[in-house]
């Protein structure tokens, strides 16, 4: 979730790096994240943007792993990469993030077109 989306729904931004609202929200608890999902579901149901039997929720760990790997059987979702030489193309991490979160969607996506599946912030399940 970007800070922009979180701010638009909840009216606050708890992030430590609020200077670019295209960065992920990184300072929320599991309760805050699931509460956001409930509010987003109510908003989108009321607006007719999602079917009545749908809800937003955090994925299970297995669902997240499945989405991240995108059908790949290699060590990482982008290949085996034994020397981590390609990691810089797919993830923000301590060695390349300038001690800050980074705006979303700047690294290469996985095979299913999902961005930011590694690095930048911890994943919530």
One Martini backbone bead per residue (centre of mass of N, CA, C, O) as a GRO file, in nm:
protein
  125
    1UNK     BB    1   0.095   0.037   0.024
    2UNK     BB    2   0.055   0.350  -0.017
    3UNK     BB    3   0.051   0.651   0.130
    4UNK     BB    4  -0.167   0.774  -0.046
    5UNK     BB    5  -0.388   0.555   0.002
    6UNK     BB    6  -0.392   0.570   0.309
    7UNK     BB    7  -0.454   0.874   0.336
    8UNK     BB    8  -0.723   0.877   0.173
    9UNK     BB    9  -0.875   0.682   0.381
   10UNK     BB   10  -0.754   0.780   0.687
   11UNK     BB   11  -0.595   1.074   0.714
   12UNK     BB   12  -0.310   0.927   0.751
   13UNK     BB   13   0.065   0.906   0.816
   14UNK     BB   14   0.289   0.671   0.976
   15UNK     BB   15   0.543   0.727   0.834
   16UNK     BB   16   0.899   0.783   0.828
   17UNK     BB   17   0.876   0.855   0.491
   18UNK     BB   18   0.674   1.129   0.383
   19UNK     BB   19   0.805   1.281   0.118
   20UNK     BB   20   0.679   1.021  -0.051
   21UNK     BB   21   0.362   0.886  -0.135
   22UNK     BB   22   0.502   0.642  -0.322
   23UNK     BB   23   0.550   0.504  -0.074
   24UNK     BB   24   0.542   0.284   0.158
   25UNK     BB   25   0.384   0.157   0.423
   26UNK     BB   26   0.587   0.084   0.732
   27UNK     BB   27   0.407   0.187   1.010
   28UNK     BB   28   0.232  -0.090   1.066
   29UNK     BB   29   0.016  -0.295   1.188
   30UNK     BB   30  -0.178  -0.560   1.160
   31UNK     BB   31  -0.432  -0.411   1.254
   32UNK     BB   32  -0.406  -0.174   1.054
   33UNK     BB   33  -0.408  -0.344   0.793
   34UNK     BB   34  -0.685  -0.484   0.840
   35UNK     BB   35  -0.843  -0.220   0.874
   36UNK     BB   36  -0.792  -0.117   0.593
   37UNK     BB   37  -0.929  -0.350   0.444
   38UNK     BB   38  -1.212  -0.299   0.560
   39UNK     BB   39  -1.246  -0.005   0.454
   40UNK     BB   40  -1.195  -0.068   0.153
   41UNK     BB   41  -1.426  -0.261   0.120
   42UNK     BB   42  -1.657  -0.071   0.196
   43UNK     BB   43  -1.599   0.143  -0.019
   44UNK     BB   44  -1.610  -0.054  -0.277
   45UNK     BB   45  -1.891  -0.164  -0.231
   46UNK     BB   46  -2.047   0.110  -0.231
   47UNK     BB   47  -1.922   0.176  -0.535
   48UNK     BB   48  -1.910  -0.101  -0.710
   49UNK     BB   49  -1.597  -0.221  -0.751
   50UNK     BB   50  -1.699  -0.480  -0.600
   51UNK     BB   51  -1.815  -0.761  -0.521
   52UNK     BB   52  -2.014  -0.873  -0.258
   53UNK     BB   53  -1.806  -1.140  -0.211
   54UNK     BB   54  -1.574  -0.933  -0.151
   55UNK     BB   55  -1.239  -0.896  -0.003
   56UNK     BB   56  -0.999  -0.742   0.172
   57UNK     BB   57  -0.668  -0.890   0.237
   58UNK     BB   58  -0.436  -1.061   0.369
   59UNK     BB   59  -0.217  -1.282   0.300
   60UNK     BB   60  -0.096  -1.562   0.313
   61UNK     BB   61   0.203  -1.699   0.309
   62UNK     BB   62   0.143  -1.886   0.066
   63UNK     BB   63   0.023  -1.669  -0.120
   64UNK     BB   64   0.266  -1.486  -0.128
   65UNK     BB   65   0.469  -1.690  -0.238
   66UNK     BB   66   0.318  -1.752  -0.499
   67UNK     BB   67   0.320  -1.460  -0.608
   68UNK     BB   68   0.625  -1.414  -0.599
   69UNK     BB   69   0.724  -1.665  -0.776
   70UNK     BB   70   0.551  -1.705  -1.041
   71UNK     BB   71   0.629  -2.025  -1.107
   72UNK     BB   72   0.901  -2.053  -0.996
   73UNK     BB   73   1.206  -2.281  -0.931
   74UNK     BB   74   1.402  -2.099  -0.835
   75UNK     BB   75   1.558  -1.943  -0.589
   76UNK     BB   76   1.440  -1.701  -0.734
   77UNK     BB   77   1.206  -1.522  -0.917
   78UNK     BB   78   1.471  -1.432  -1.120
   79UNK     BB   79   1.656  -1.671  -1.022
   80UNK     BB   80   1.944  -1.797  -0.889
   81UNK     BB   81   2.179  -1.601  -0.818
   82UNK     BB   82   2.456  -1.676  -0.646
   83UNK     BB   83   2.585  -1.356  -0.633
   84UNK     BB   84   2.357  -1.129  -0.635
   85UNK     BB   85   2.378  -0.953  -0.914
   86UNK     BB   86   2.045  -0.905  -0.971
   87UNK     BB   87   1.905  -0.778  -0.719
   88UNK     BB   88   1.917  -0.469  -0.793
   89UNK     BB   89   1.673  -0.509  -1.012
   90UNK     BB   90   1.442  -0.619  -0.771
   91UNK     BB   91   1.569  -0.467  -0.503
   92UNK     BB   92   1.551  -0.329  -0.191
   93UNK     BB   93   1.834  -0.262   0.024
   94UNK     BB   94   2.083  -0.182   0.232
   95UNK     BB   95   2.290  -0.132  -0.023
   96UNK     BB   96   2.046   0.067  -0.204
   97UNK     BB   97   1.845   0.268   0.001
   98UNK     BB   98   1.955   0.502   0.188
   99UNK     BB   99   1.798   0.438   0.457
  100UNK     BB  100   1.522   0.386   0.286
  101UNK     BB  101   1.255   0.405   0.138
  102UNK     BB  102   1.097   0.342  -0.177
  103UNK     BB  103   0.948   0.380  -0.444
  104UNK     BB  104   0.728   0.228  -0.623
  105UNK     BB  105   0.805   0.047  -0.922
  106UNK     BB  106   1.144   0.054  -0.986
  107UNK     BB  107   1.152  -0.238  -1.028
  108UNK     BB  108   1.138  -0.538  -1.137
  109UNK     BB  109   0.921  -0.768  -1.216
  110UNK     BB  110   0.766  -1.037  -1.219
  111UNK     BB  111   0.617  -1.274  -1.428
  112UNK     BB  112   0.322  -1.132  -1.332
  113UNK     BB  113   0.378  -0.810  -1.273
  114UNK     BB  114   0.495  -0.790  -0.984
  115UNK     BB  115   0.588  -0.560  -0.754
  116UNK     BB  116   0.777  -0.559  -0.473
  117UNK     BB  117   0.856  -0.875  -0.366
  118UNK     BB  118   1.136  -0.743  -0.274
  119UNK     BB  119   1.193  -0.558  -0.035
  120UNK     BB  120   1.185  -0.237   0.139
  121UNK     BB  121   0.960  -0.419   0.294
  122UNK     BB  122   0.770  -0.585   0.489
  123UNK     BB  123   0.561  -0.853   0.489
  124UNK     BB  124   0.211  -0.902   0.516
  125UNK     BB  125   0.004  -1.194   0.655
   0.00000   0.00000   0.00000
